[in-house]
Amino acid sequence: MDQKIAELRTELRRDYDVYAQTTIAEHLSELADRREKCPVSFSADGGFWVLSSYDDMSSVLRRNNRGFVSFPNMPDGSQAFGQKRMIPLEIDGSLHRQYRRLLDPHFSPEAVAKLEPRIRGVANDLIDRFIEKGHCDFDPEFAFPYPGTTFLALMGWPLEDAPKLTKWVDVFLHGIPGAPQEETDKARAEASAGVHGYVMELIEQRKQNRTDDITSALLESEIDGEPIPVDDLFDLFLVMMLAGLDTVQSVLGQSMAYLARNQDKWAEMFSAPEKLEPAVEELLRWASPAVPTRNVAVESAKVGDLELPQGERVHCPLGAANRDPKYFEDPDEVKFDRPPKPHLTFGLGAHRCVGVHLAKLELKIAFQELHRRIPEFRLADGVEVEEHLGLTWGVENVELVFAPGRRETA
Ligand code: HEM
């Protein structure tokens, strides 16, 4: 290794545990300390640089394809899909642009607005399953199945397959909590085979019988003048499904835990129709769950005040950018009337989230329907909300208690 980078790595060493067993608030305060003392630090344990300021993260993400690439998009350099790159998350340049040109029209505000009745139906169907009890474990009963089922609606896949598919995806992503490793590995392999078999069968069915949805549209699309190979289509569908799950789930879970403790804010969100959208935007800023990584792809690239050589990995915990006091006064506070300043929750540059409008619509509808049917709620006594870091920051154990209501469907 070049002498200069070795010295820099030693001088700016401050280890960083992506999976630290700590709360999100504590972790953000550790990142705030870095921002003040060493805004670009080197985690020798993981072999990557950690950014902590809004300016540094936005500058790196903006320069995707111009100095940086997104493969591998894991801070430790590992490859989630083995030898293959995640499509479109880990491909760059012209190939990536072609995929985005195909995908973006299906995720425009106008395109996702058409899904509104179905998304509202999904929200109400889930609420119906717990409303009579007067309590729910919000994560498994709403926050997790909601984006999964919405994804099926988006793709034009049968909504009744949601329980099967979300179960597989849950095991695939989280294993079996508390089970021995071997059992988790076995269940994961089965879940992975289940998802693969299911999606491949759907692709085959759609090839025979095209419908008016995104699945059929992608089957008819071309990349580099050729139809997309079936294996690549599978990878693309999987990334689209996974990208919208943990993220929407996390923002919903964190928000409901916060709103349970701050019912005045819940009331404020609905005090006038125009209040809801800025409130969703602020909850997105505050709950920011994603942590992308970029890699220097040219001889050297500027990161903060440093010049980093090719191959260095740069990790962007976006939550820290969104709590940068340079742009957000009292950054840890949730304030629905902040002056508009774009947050980085959906990333920036070439890989900025495909699903921005869908995610915002999902959140808006979820809050509206929850508010309509559960106007007041609190956290259950004696239950501690648990938080995790990792590749998507989030919460579990959001046990909510409320006055029982009525089901709306038979
Ligand atoms: C609150 C919810 C969401 C958050 C916070 C979020 C966040 C992000 C972020 C930060 C990225 C960029 C990653 C990077 O630069 O490496 C991204 C990319 C992506 N997101 Fe989302 N996302 C959300 C919801 C969704 C939904 C609902 C979908 C679609 C069903 C989706 C699909 C994607 C896809 C396909 C990419 C890859 C884009 C590319 O590489 O060009 N996301 N998302």
Tab-separated table of C-alpha atoms and ligand atoms in Angstrom:
chain	number	residue	atom	x	y	z
A	1	MET	CA	0.000	0.000	0.000
A	2	ASP	CA	1.121	3.495	-0.789
A	3	GLN	CA	2.962	5.122	2.157
A	4	LYS	CA	0.758	8.215	2.118
A	5	ILE	CA	-2.568	6.389	2.418
A	6	ALA	CA	-1.121	4.109	5.114
A	7	GLU	CA	-0.191	7.198	7.139
A	8	LEU	CA	-3.594	8.774	6.587
A	9	ARG	CA	-5.347	5.594	7.658
A	10	THR	CA	-3.329	5.543	10.901
A	11	GLU	CA	-3.679	9.254	11.620
A	12	LEU	CA	-7.446	9.293	11.049
A	13	ARG	CA	-8.214	5.893	12.511
A	14	ARG	CA	-11.450	5.653	14.407
A	15	ASP	CA	-13.086	2.249	14.204
A	16	TYR	CA	-16.713	1.946	13.269
A	17	ASP	CA	-18.990	-0.994	13.860
A	18	VAL	CA	-21.769	-1.133	11.264
A	19	TYR	CA	-23.585	-3.627	13.518
A	20	ALA	CA	-22.885	-1.853	16.853
A	21	GLN	CA	-25.219	-3.014	19.623
A	22	THR	CA	-26.416	0.418	20.543
A	23	THR	CA	-29.448	2.624	20.030
A	24	ILE	CA	-29.845	4.706	16.883
A	25	ALA	CA	-29.747	7.898	18.987
A	26	GLU	CA	-26.464	6.867	20.663
A	27	HIS	CA	-24.977	5.916	17.337
A	28	LEU	CA	-25.990	9.244	15.809
A	29	SER	CA	-24.432	11.086	18.708
A	30	GLU	CA	-21.193	9.139	18.137
A	31	LEU	CA	-21.352	10.222	14.477
A	32	ALA	CA	-21.984	13.823	15.587
A	33	ASP	CA	-18.790	13.621	17.630
A	34	ARG	CA	-16.899	12.387	14.549
A	35	ARG	CA	-18.371	15.253	12.513
A	36	GLU	CA	-16.839	17.708	14.945
A	37	LYS	CA	-13.501	16.038	15.567
A	38	CYS	CA	-12.723	13.951	12.501
A	39	PRO	CA	-15.402	14.260	9.803
A	40	VAL	CA	-13.758	11.689	7.529
A	41	SER	CA	-12.392	8.854	9.655
A	42	PHE	CA	-10.912	5.446	8.850
A	43	SER	CA	-12.304	2.253	10.318
A	44	ALA	CA	-9.319	-0.087	10.310
A	45	ASP	CA	-11.528	-2.936	11.544
A	46	GLY	CA	-13.724	-2.801	8.468
A	47	GLY	CA	-11.228	-1.276	6.034
A	48	PHE	CA	-13.436	1.658	4.997
A	49	TRP	CA	-13.769	5.409	5.466
A	50	VAL	CA	-16.730	6.812	7.376
A	51	LEU	CA	-18.354	10.104	6.434
A	52	SER	CA	-20.382	12.116	8.919
A	53	SER	CA	-21.308	15.441	7.310
A	54	TYR	CA	-24.038	16.396	4.849
A	55	ASP	CA	-21.614	18.112	2.462
A	56	ASP	CA	-19.171	15.197	2.277
A	57	MET	CA	-21.881	12.580	1.735
A	58	SER	CA	-23.740	14.588	-0.889
A	59	SER	CA	-20.498	15.370	-2.692
A	60	VAL	CA	-19.484	11.677	-2.890
A	61	LEU	CA	-22.936	10.384	-3.878
A	62	ARG	CA	-23.283	13.050	-6.548
A	63	ARG	CA	-20.029	11.943	-8.134
A	64	ASN	CA	-21.202	8.394	-8.857
A	65	ASN	CA	-19.746	7.577	-12.303
A	66	ARG	CA	-17.449	10.583	-11.949
A	67	GLY	CA	-14.816	9.233	-9.601
A	68	PHE	CA	-16.893	6.750	-7.621
A	69	VAL	CA	-18.759	3.511	-8.347
A	70	SER	CA	-21.286	1.676	-6.247
A	71	PHE	CA	-19.854	-1.837	-6.503
A	72	PRO	CA	-19.463	-3.314	-3.973
A	73	ASN	CA	-22.152	-1.477	-2.013
A	74	MET	CA	-21.180	-3.102	1.307
A	75	PRO	CA	-18.853	-1.271	3.689
A	76	ASP	CA	-16.659	-4.335	4.215
A	77	GLY	CA	-16.379	-4.892	0.462
A	78	SER	CA	-18.341	-8.166	0.562
A	79	GLN	CA	-20.760	-9.047	-2.227
A	80	ALA	CA	-24.353	-9.675	-1.207
A	81	PHE	CA	-25.146	-11.581	-4.413
A	82	GLY	CA	-21.864	-13.524	-4.570
A	83	GLN	CA	-20.150	-12.970	-7.910
A	84	LYS	CA	-23.121	-11.086	-9.351
A	85	ARG	CA	-23.814	-7.399	-8.969
A	86	MET	CA	-27.120	-6.267	-7.576
A	87	ILE	CA	-29.150	-4.737	-10.422
A	88	PRO	CA	-29.434	-1.716	-10.542
A	89	LEU	CA	-27.797	-0.915	-7.180
A	90	GLU	CA	-24.286	-2.119	-8.003
A	91	ILE	CA	-24.020	-1.422	-11.710
A	92	ASP	CA	-22.812	1.889	-13.065
A	93	GLY	CA	-22.300	3.831	-16.271
A	94	SER	CA	-24.309	3.218	-19.440
A	95	LEU	CA	-25.738	-0.139	-18.312
A	96	HIS	CA	-27.126	1.509	-15.190
A	97	ARG	CA	-28.578	4.387	-17.202
A	98	GLN	CA	-30.387	1.913	-19.453
A	99	TYR	CA	-31.940	0.151	-16.475
A	100	ARG	CA	-33.019	3.448	-14.924
A	101	ARG	CA	-34.578	4.550	-18.206
A	102	LEU	CA	-36.659	1.378	-18.122
A	103	LEU	CA	-37.584	1.575	-14.445
A	104	ASP	CA	-38.136	5.278	-13.774
A	105	PRO	CA	-41.377	5.708	-15.789
A	106	HIS	CA	-43.032	2.952	-13.711
A	107	PHE	CA	-42.181	4.854	-10.519
A	108	SER	CA	-43.168	8.376	-11.576
A	109	PRO	CA	-45.643	10.255	-9.334
A	110	GLU	CA	-48.362	9.708	-11.977
A	111	ALA	CA	-47.620	5.977	-12.290
A	112	VAL	CA	-47.588	5.299	-8.549
A	113	ALA	CA	-50.701	7.449	-7.977
A	114	LYS	CA	-52.630	4.783	-9.918
A	115	LEU	CA	-51.771	2.295	-7.181
A	116	GLU	CA	-53.346	4.439	-4.469
A	117	PRO	CA	-56.658	2.498	-4.108
A	118	ARG	CA	-54.836	-0.817	-3.921
A	119	ILE	CA	-52.296	0.476	-1.382
A	120	ARG	CA	-55.157	1.853	0.730
A	121	GLY	CA	-56.809	-1.555	0.498
A	122	VAL	CA	-53.616	-3.265	1.682
A	123	ALA	CA	-53.326	-0.871	4.658
A	124	ASN	CA	-56.941	-1.442	5.708
A	125	ASP	CA	-56.752	-5.171	5.271
A	126	LEU	CA	-53.777	-5.276	7.650
A	127	ILE	CA	-55.461	-2.944	10.177
A	128	ASP	CA	-58.588	-5.145	10.031
A	129	ARG	CA	-56.559	-8.081	11.283
A	130	PHE	CA	-55.692	-6.434	14.616
A	131	ILE	CA	-58.100	-3.553	15.222
A	132	GLU	CA	-60.596	-5.538	17.300
A	133	LYS	CA	-57.851	-6.633	19.733
A	134	GLY	CA	-57.007	-3.079	20.785
A	135	HIS	CA	-53.287	-3.763	20.506
A	136	CYS	CA	-50.713	-4.893	17.951
A	137	ASP	CA	-47.086	-5.704	17.490
A	138	PHE	CA	-46.733	-3.004	14.844
A	139	ASP	CA	-43.688	-4.392	13.062
A	140	PRO	CA	-44.838	-7.922	12.102
A	141	GLU	CA	-48.521	-6.980	11.944
A	142	PHE	CA	-48.216	-3.874	9.782
A	143	ALA	CA	-44.812	-2.329	9.020
A	144	PHE	CA	-43.276	-5.486	7.500
A	145	PRO	CA	-46.176	-6.957	5.450
A	146	TYR	CA	-47.371	-3.540	4.200
A	147	PRO	CA	-44.540	-2.684	1.764
A	148	GLY	CA	-44.234	-6.358	0.766
A	149	THR	CA	-47.891	-6.550	-0.229
A	150	THR	CA	-47.705	-3.156	-1.929
A	151	PHE	CA	-44.785	-4.463	-3.967
A	152	LEU	CA	-47.004	-7.277	-5.251
A	153	ALA	CA	-49.615	-4.701	-6.272
A	154	LEU	CA	-46.930	-2.691	-8.073
A	155	MET	CA	-45.677	-5.712	-9.962
A	156	GLY	CA	-49.138	-7.022	-10.784
A	157	TRP	CA	-48.508	-10.234	-8.820
A	158	PRO	CA	-51.328	-11.946	-6.841
A	159	LEU	CA	-51.906	-10.133	-3.546
A	160	GLU	CA	-52.980	-13.386	-1.889
A	161	ASP	CA	-49.378	-14.601	-2.213
A	162	ALA	CA	-48.254	-11.880	0.204
A	163	PRO	CA	-48.069	-14.038	3.384
A	164	LYS	CA	-45.998	-16.700	1.611
A	165	LEU	CA	-43.643	-14.231	-0.016
A	166	THR	CA	-43.173	-11.981	3.019
A	167	LYS	CA	-42.447	-15.044	5.188
A	168	TRP	CA	-39.724	-16.179	2.760
A	169	VAL	CA	-38.263	-12.690	2.538
A	170	ASP	CA	-38.320	-12.339	6.328
A	171	VAL	CA	-36.344	-15.571	6.784
A	172	PHE	CA	-34.054	-14.679	3.880
A	173	LEU	CA	-33.228	-11.262	5.405
A	174	HIS	CA	-33.311	-11.959	9.127
A	175	GLY	CA	-32.826	-15.731	9.533
A	176	ILE	CA	-34.661	-17.346	12.455
A	177	PRO	CA	-34.052	-15.218	15.552
A	178	GLY	CA	-32.622	-17.232	18.434
A	179	ALA	CA	-32.240	-20.440	16.386
A	180	PRO	CA	-28.857	-22.216	16.004
A	181	GLN	CA	-26.860	-21.079	12.966
A	182	GLU	CA	-27.364	-24.378	11.126
A	183	GLU	CA	-31.133	-24.097	11.426
A	184	THR	CA	-31.050	-20.499	10.203
A	185	ASP	CA	-28.803	-21.447	7.261
A	186	LYS	CA	-31.138	-24.276	6.277
A	187	ALA	CA	-34.241	-22.074	6.554
A	188	ARG	CA	-32.503	-19.328	4.581
A	189	ALA	CA	-31.563	-21.711	1.783
A	190	GLU	CA	-35.173	-22.971	1.646
A	191	ALA	CA	-36.563	-19.421	1.667
A	192	SER	CA	-34.156	-18.372	-1.063
A	193	ALA	CA	-35.177	-21.381	-3.188
A	194	GLY	CA	-38.838	-20.552	-2.458
A	195	VAL	CA	-38.494	-16.956	-3.678
A	196	HIS	CA	-36.507	-18.074	-6.717
A	197	GLY	CA	-39.042	-20.745	-7.705
A	198	TYR	CA	-41.954	-18.366	-7.163
A	199	VAL	CA	-40.520	-15.477	-9.188
A	200	MET	CA	-39.262	-17.711	-12.006
A	201	GLU	CA	-42.704	-19.306	-12.313
A	202	LEU	CA	-44.307	-15.866	-12.483
A	203	ILE	CA	-41.871	-14.808	-15.191
A	204	GLU	CA	-42.757	-17.924	-17.192
A	205	GLN	CA	-46.509	-17.309	-16.748
A	206	ARG	CA	-46.152	-13.696	-17.873
A	207	LYS	CA	-44.154	-14.726	-20.918
A	208	GLN	CA	-47.184	-16.781	-22.015
A	209	ASN	CA	-49.757	-14.232	-20.967
A	210	ARG	CA	-48.679	-10.569	-20.974
A	211	THR	CA	-50.615	-8.157	-18.780
A	212	ASP	CA	-50.568	-4.409	-18.296
A	213	ASP	CA	-48.042	-4.162	-15.488
A	214	ILE	CA	-44.377	-3.542	-14.774
A	215	THR	CA	-43.507	-7.267	-14.897
A	216	SER	CA	-44.770	-7.633	-18.462
A	217	ALA	CA	-43.219	-4.299	-19.471
A	218	LEU	CA	-39.779	-5.400	-18.245
A	219	LEU	CA	-40.135	-8.757	-19.993
A	220	GLU	CA	-40.578	-6.866	-23.245
A	221	SER	CA	-37.703	-4.456	-22.578
A	222	GLU	CA	-34.220	-4.591	-23.984
A	223	ILE	CA	-30.791	-3.816	-22.603
A	224	ASP	CA	-27.969	-3.328	-25.112
A	225	GLY	CA	-30.468	-4.228	-27.846
A	226	GLU	CA	-31.233	-7.676	-26.362
A	227	PRO	CA	-34.086	-8.929	-24.143
A	228	ILE	CA	-33.073	-8.919	-20.463
A	229	PRO	CA	-31.798	-12.430	-19.545
A	230	VAL	CA	-34.178	-14.209	-17.158
A	231	ASP	CA	-31.518	-14.459	-14.418
A	232	ASP	CA	-30.953	-10.701	-14.553
A	233	LEU	CA	-34.710	-10.087	-14.440
A	234	PHE	CA	-34.897	-12.221	-11.313
A	235	ASP	CA	-32.065	-10.238	-9.685
A	236	LEU	CA	-33.741	-6.966	-10.626
A	237	PHE	CA	-37.100	-8.047	-9.166
A	238	LEU	CA	-35.396	-9.256	-5.992
A	239	VAL	CA	-33.532	-5.977	-5.471
A	240	MET	CA	-36.713	-3.980	-6.142
A	241	MET	CA	-38.583	-6.086	-3.613
A	242	LEU	CA	-35.883	-5.961	-0.929
A	243	ALA	CA	-35.047	-2.264	-1.413
A	244	GLY	CA	-38.588	-1.214	-0.569
A	245	LEU	CA	-39.139	-3.560	2.374
A	246	ASP	CA	-36.760	-2.884	5.273
A	247	THR	CA	-36.677	0.811	4.425
A	248	VAL	CA	-40.411	1.573	4.465
A	249	GLN	CA	-40.756	-0.816	7.413
A	250	SER	CA	-38.069	1.064	9.331
A	251	VAL	CA	-39.478	4.544	8.712
A	252	LEU	CA	-42.968	3.355	9.690
A	253	GLY	CA	-41.740	1.557	12.826
A	254	GLN	CA	-39.509	4.392	14.014
A	255	SER	CA	-42.221	6.947	13.302
A	256	MET	CA	-44.981	5.064	15.133
A	257	ALA	CA	-42.725	4.496	18.166
A	258	TYR	CA	-41.936	8.221	18.181
A	259	LEU	CA	-45.566	9.255	17.611
A	260	ALA	CA	-46.770	6.925	20.379
A	261	ARG	CA	-44.616	8.940	22.766
A	262	ASN	CA	-45.534	12.253	21.153
A	263	GLN	CA	-49.254	12.167	20.444
A	264	ASP	CA	-49.271	15.955	20.089
A	265	LYS	CA	-47.176	15.481	16.914
A	266	TRP	CA	-49.623	12.814	15.671
A	267	ALA	CA	-52.439	15.332	16.137
A	268	GLU	CA	-50.349	18.070	14.490
A	269	MET	CA	-49.817	15.916	11.363
A	270	PHE	CA	-53.569	15.838	10.839
A	271	SER	CA	-54.508	19.302	12.061
A	272	ALA	CA	-54.906	20.474	8.441
A	273	PRO	CA	-54.681	18.541	5.148
A	274	GLU	CA	-51.555	20.430	4.036
A	275	LYS	CA	-49.656	19.395	7.190
A	276	LEU	CA	-49.267	15.725	6.287
A	277	GLU	CA	-46.747	15.910	3.441
A	278	PRO	CA	-44.169	18.075	5.271
A	279	ALA	CA	-44.632	15.830	8.318
A	280	VAL	CA	-43.857	12.709	6.255
A	281	GLU	CA	-40.807	14.493	4.817
A	282	GLU	CA	-39.575	15.361	8.312
A	283	LEU	CA	-40.127	11.820	9.609
A	284	LEU	CA	-38.147	10.565	6.598
A	285	ARG	CA	-35.297	12.948	7.445
A	286	TRP	CA	-35.331	11.930	11.091
A	287	ALA	CA	-35.667	8.164	10.595
A	288	SER	CA	-33.240	7.810	7.663
A	289	PRO	CA	-32.446	4.060	7.591
A	290	ALA	CA	-30.087	3.514	4.604
A	291	VAL	CA	-26.279	3.398	4.606
A	292	PRO	CA	-24.787	3.227	1.084
A	293	THR	CA	-21.107	2.702	0.265
A	294	ARG	CA	-19.069	4.007	-2.664
A	295	ASN	CA	-15.659	3.074	-4.040
A	296	VAL	CA	-13.004	5.347	-5.525
A	297	ALA	CA	-12.785	4.284	-9.194
A	298	VAL	CA	-10.216	6.767	-10.520
A	299	GLU	CA	-6.578	7.340	-9.616
A	300	SER	CA	-7.616	9.536	-6.719
A	301	ALA	CA	-10.723	11.425	-5.610
A	302	LYS	CA	-11.365	14.184	-3.115
A	303	VAL	CA	-13.371	13.182	-0.037
A	304	GLY	CA	-13.781	16.017	2.422
A	305	ASP	CA	-10.289	17.509	2.729
A	306	LEU	CA	-8.603	14.241	1.768
A	307	GLU	CA	-7.430	12.836	-1.537
A	308	LEU	CA	-8.211	9.108	-1.488
A	309	PRO	CA	-6.642	6.677	-3.970
A	310	GLN	CA	-8.425	4.161	-6.203
A	311	GLY	CA	-10.035	1.241	-4.397
A	312	GLU	CA	-10.747	3.041	-1.091
A	313	ARG	CA	-14.273	2.428	0.175
A	314	VAL	CA	-16.340	5.282	1.573
A	315	HIS	CA	-19.334	4.575	3.812
A	316	CYS	CA	-22.257	7.018	4.021
A	317	PRO	CA	-24.563	6.635	7.045
A	318	LEU	CA	-27.209	8.975	5.617
A	319	GLY	CA	-28.854	9.466	9.011
A	320	ALA	CA	-25.782	11.447	10.091
A	321	ALA	CA	-26.022	13.711	7.027
A	322	ASN	CA	-29.633	14.421	7.946
A	323	ARG	CA	-28.655	15.400	11.475
A	324	ASP	CA	-25.941	17.822	10.387
A	325	PRO	CA	-26.581	21.054	12.336
A	326	LYS	CA	-25.087	23.046	9.441
A	327	TYR	CA	-28.411	22.522	7.634
A	328	PHE	CA	-30.865	21.302	10.259
A	329	GLU	CA	-31.275	23.356	13.406
A	330	ASP	CA	-31.777	21.183	16.527
A	331	PRO	CA	-31.247	18.206	14.221
A	332	ASP	CA	-32.415	15.554	16.687
A	333	GLU	CA	-35.801	17.221	17.108
A	334	VAL	CA	-38.761	16.306	14.907
A	335	LYS	CA	-40.135	19.621	13.611
A	336	PHE	CA	-42.819	19.603	10.954
A	337	ASP	CA	-42.316	23.247	10.006
A	338	ARG	CA	-38.628	23.183	9.062
A	339	PRO	CA	-37.501	25.434	6.222
A	340	PRO	CA	-37.245	23.228	3.126
A	341	LYS	CA	-33.786	21.663	2.764
A	342	PRO	CA	-33.598	18.361	0.911
A	343	HIS	CA	-32.701	15.439	3.168
A	344	LEU	CA	-30.522	12.591	1.921
A	345	THR	CA	-32.762	9.735	3.064
A	346	PHE	CA	-33.210	8.506	-0.531
A	347	GLY	CA	-29.566	9.051	-1.465
A	348	LEU	CA	-28.393	11.323	-4.270
A	349	GLY	CA	-26.955	11.145	-7.777
A	350	ALA	CA	-27.284	8.294	-10.258
A	351	HIS	CA	-28.502	5.723	-7.729
A	352	ARG	CA	-31.005	7.959	-5.947
A	353	CYS	CA	-33.875	5.726	-4.903
A	354	VAL	CA	-36.131	4.549	-7.742
A	355	GLY	CA	-39.003	4.192	-5.286
A	356	VAL	CA	-39.055	7.741	-3.781
A	357	HIS	CA	-42.612	8.542	-4.879
A	358	LEU	CA	-43.911	5.094	-4.086
A	359	ALA	CA	-42.324	5.174	-0.617
A	360	LYS	CA	-43.800	8.592	0.147
A	361	LEU	CA	-47.229	7.488	-1.065
A	362	GLU	CA	-47.029	4.296	1.026
A	363	LEU	CA	-46.115	6.310	4.125
A	364	LYS	CA	-48.807	8.914	3.538
A	365	ILE	CA	-51.531	6.320	3.051
A	366	ALA	CA	-50.370	4.254	6.036
A	367	PHE	CA	-50.469	7.287	8.343
A	368	GLN	CA	-53.843	8.430	6.969
A	369	GLU	CA	-55.517	5.049	7.406
A	370	LEU	CA	-53.930	4.430	10.804
A	371	HIS	CA	-55.070	7.860	11.943
A	372	ARG	CA	-58.592	7.384	10.594
A	373	ARG	CA	-59.020	4.080	12.372
A	374	ILE	CA	-56.742	4.473	15.398
A	375	PRO	CA	-56.874	8.148	16.337
A	376	GLU	CA	-54.953	7.646	19.597
A	377	PHE	CA	-52.442	5.039	20.693
A	378	ARG	CA	-49.579	4.508	23.115
A	379	LEU	CA	-46.749	2.069	23.688
A	380	ALA	CA	-47.702	-0.978	25.776
A	381	ASP	CA	-46.606	-0.799	29.407
A	382	GLY	CA	-43.373	-2.564	30.252
A	383	VAL	CA	-42.417	-3.282	26.628
A	384	GLU	CA	-39.106	-1.848	25.471
A	385	VAL	CA	-38.776	-0.775	21.831
A	386	GLU	CA	-35.617	-2.405	20.442
A	387	GLU	CA	-33.398	-0.728	17.867
A	388	HIS	CA	-30.833	-2.141	15.487
A	389	LEU	CA	-28.166	-0.756	13.166
A	390	GLY	CA	-26.761	-2.828	10.287
A	391	LEU	CA	-27.418	-2.293	6.596
A	392	THR	CA	-30.821	-0.755	7.352
A	393	TRP	CA	-31.326	0.916	10.729
A	394	GLY	CA	-34.653	0.068	12.333
A	395	VAL	CA	-36.799	-0.853	15.328
A	396	GLU	CA	-38.644	-3.869	16.692
A	397	ASN	CA	-41.070	-4.482	19.513
A	398	VAL	CA	-43.270	-1.502	18.791
A	399	GLU	CA	-46.210	-2.818	20.815
A	400	LEU	CA	-49.090	-0.375	20.424
A	401	VAL	CA	-52.209	-0.161	22.571
A	402	PHE	CA	-55.393	1.673	21.484
A	403	ALA	CA	-59.179	1.626	21.872
A	404	PRO	CA	-60.466	-1.438	19.942
A	405	GLY	CA	-62.213	-0.600	16.683
A	406	ARG	CA	-64.306	-2.428	14.086
A	407	ARG	CA	-63.201	-4.408	11.070
A	408	GLU	CA	-64.301	-2.845	7.794
A	409	THR	CA	-64.268	-5.981	5.667
A	410	ALA	CA	-65.849	-9.354	6.255
B	1	HEM	C1	-38.541	4.975	2.976
B	1	HEM	C2	-38.275	4.088	2.055
B	1	HEM	C3	-37.023	4.031	1.238
B	1	HEM	C4	-35.773	4.510	1.515
B	1	HEM	C5	-35.317	5.266	2.757
B	1	HEM	C6	-34.932	4.170	0.391
B	1	HEM	C7	-33.602	4.533	0.287
B	1	HEM	C8	-32.815	4.281	-0.823
B	1	HEM	C9	-31.462	4.748	-0.996
B	1	HEM	C10	-30.669	5.573	-0.010
B	1	HEM	C11	-31.041	4.304	-2.198
B	1	HEM	C12	-29.663	4.580	-2.846
B	1	HEM	C13	-28.664	3.537	-2.447
B	1	HEM	C14	-27.279	3.872	-2.940
B	1	HEM	O1	-27.025	5.009	-3.339
B	1	HEM	O2	-26.422	2.992	-2.883
B	1	HEM	C15	-32.111	3.533	-2.790
B	1	HEM	C16	-32.050	2.903	-4.006
B	1	HEM	C17	-33.059	2.115	-4.514
B	1	HEM	N1	-34.330	1.987	-4.014
B	1	HEM	FE1	-35.053	2.837	-2.344
B	1	HEM	N2	-35.671	3.471	-0.525
B	1	HEM	C18	-36.956	3.369	-0.051
B	1	HEM	C19	-38.033	2.764	-0.685
B	1	HEM	C20	-37.973	2.117	-1.883
B	1	HEM	C21	-39.101	1.492	-2.544
B	1	HEM	C22	-40.536	1.480	-2.038
B	1	HEM	C23	-38.621	0.909	-3.683
B	1	HEM	C24	-39.330	0.144	-4.777
B	1	HEM	C25	-40.170	-0.790	-4.645
B	1	HEM	C26	-37.201	1.182	-3.737
B	1	HEM	C27	-36.356	0.758	-4.718
B	1	HEM	C28	-35.031	1.140	-4.842
B	1	HEM	C29	-34.166	0.669	-5.914
B	1	HEM	C30	-34.547	-0.305	-7.033
B	1	HEM	C31	-32.923	1.296	-5.703
B	1	HEM	C32	-31.675	1.173	-6.568
B	1	HEM	C33	-31.563	2.379	-7.459
B	1	HEM	C34	-30.305	2.398	-8.301
B	1	HEM	O3	-29.333	1.731	-7.939
B	1	HEM	O4	-30.300	3.109	-9.309
B	1	HEM	N3	-36.848	1.926	-2.637
B	1	HEM	N4	-33.191	3.549	-1.950
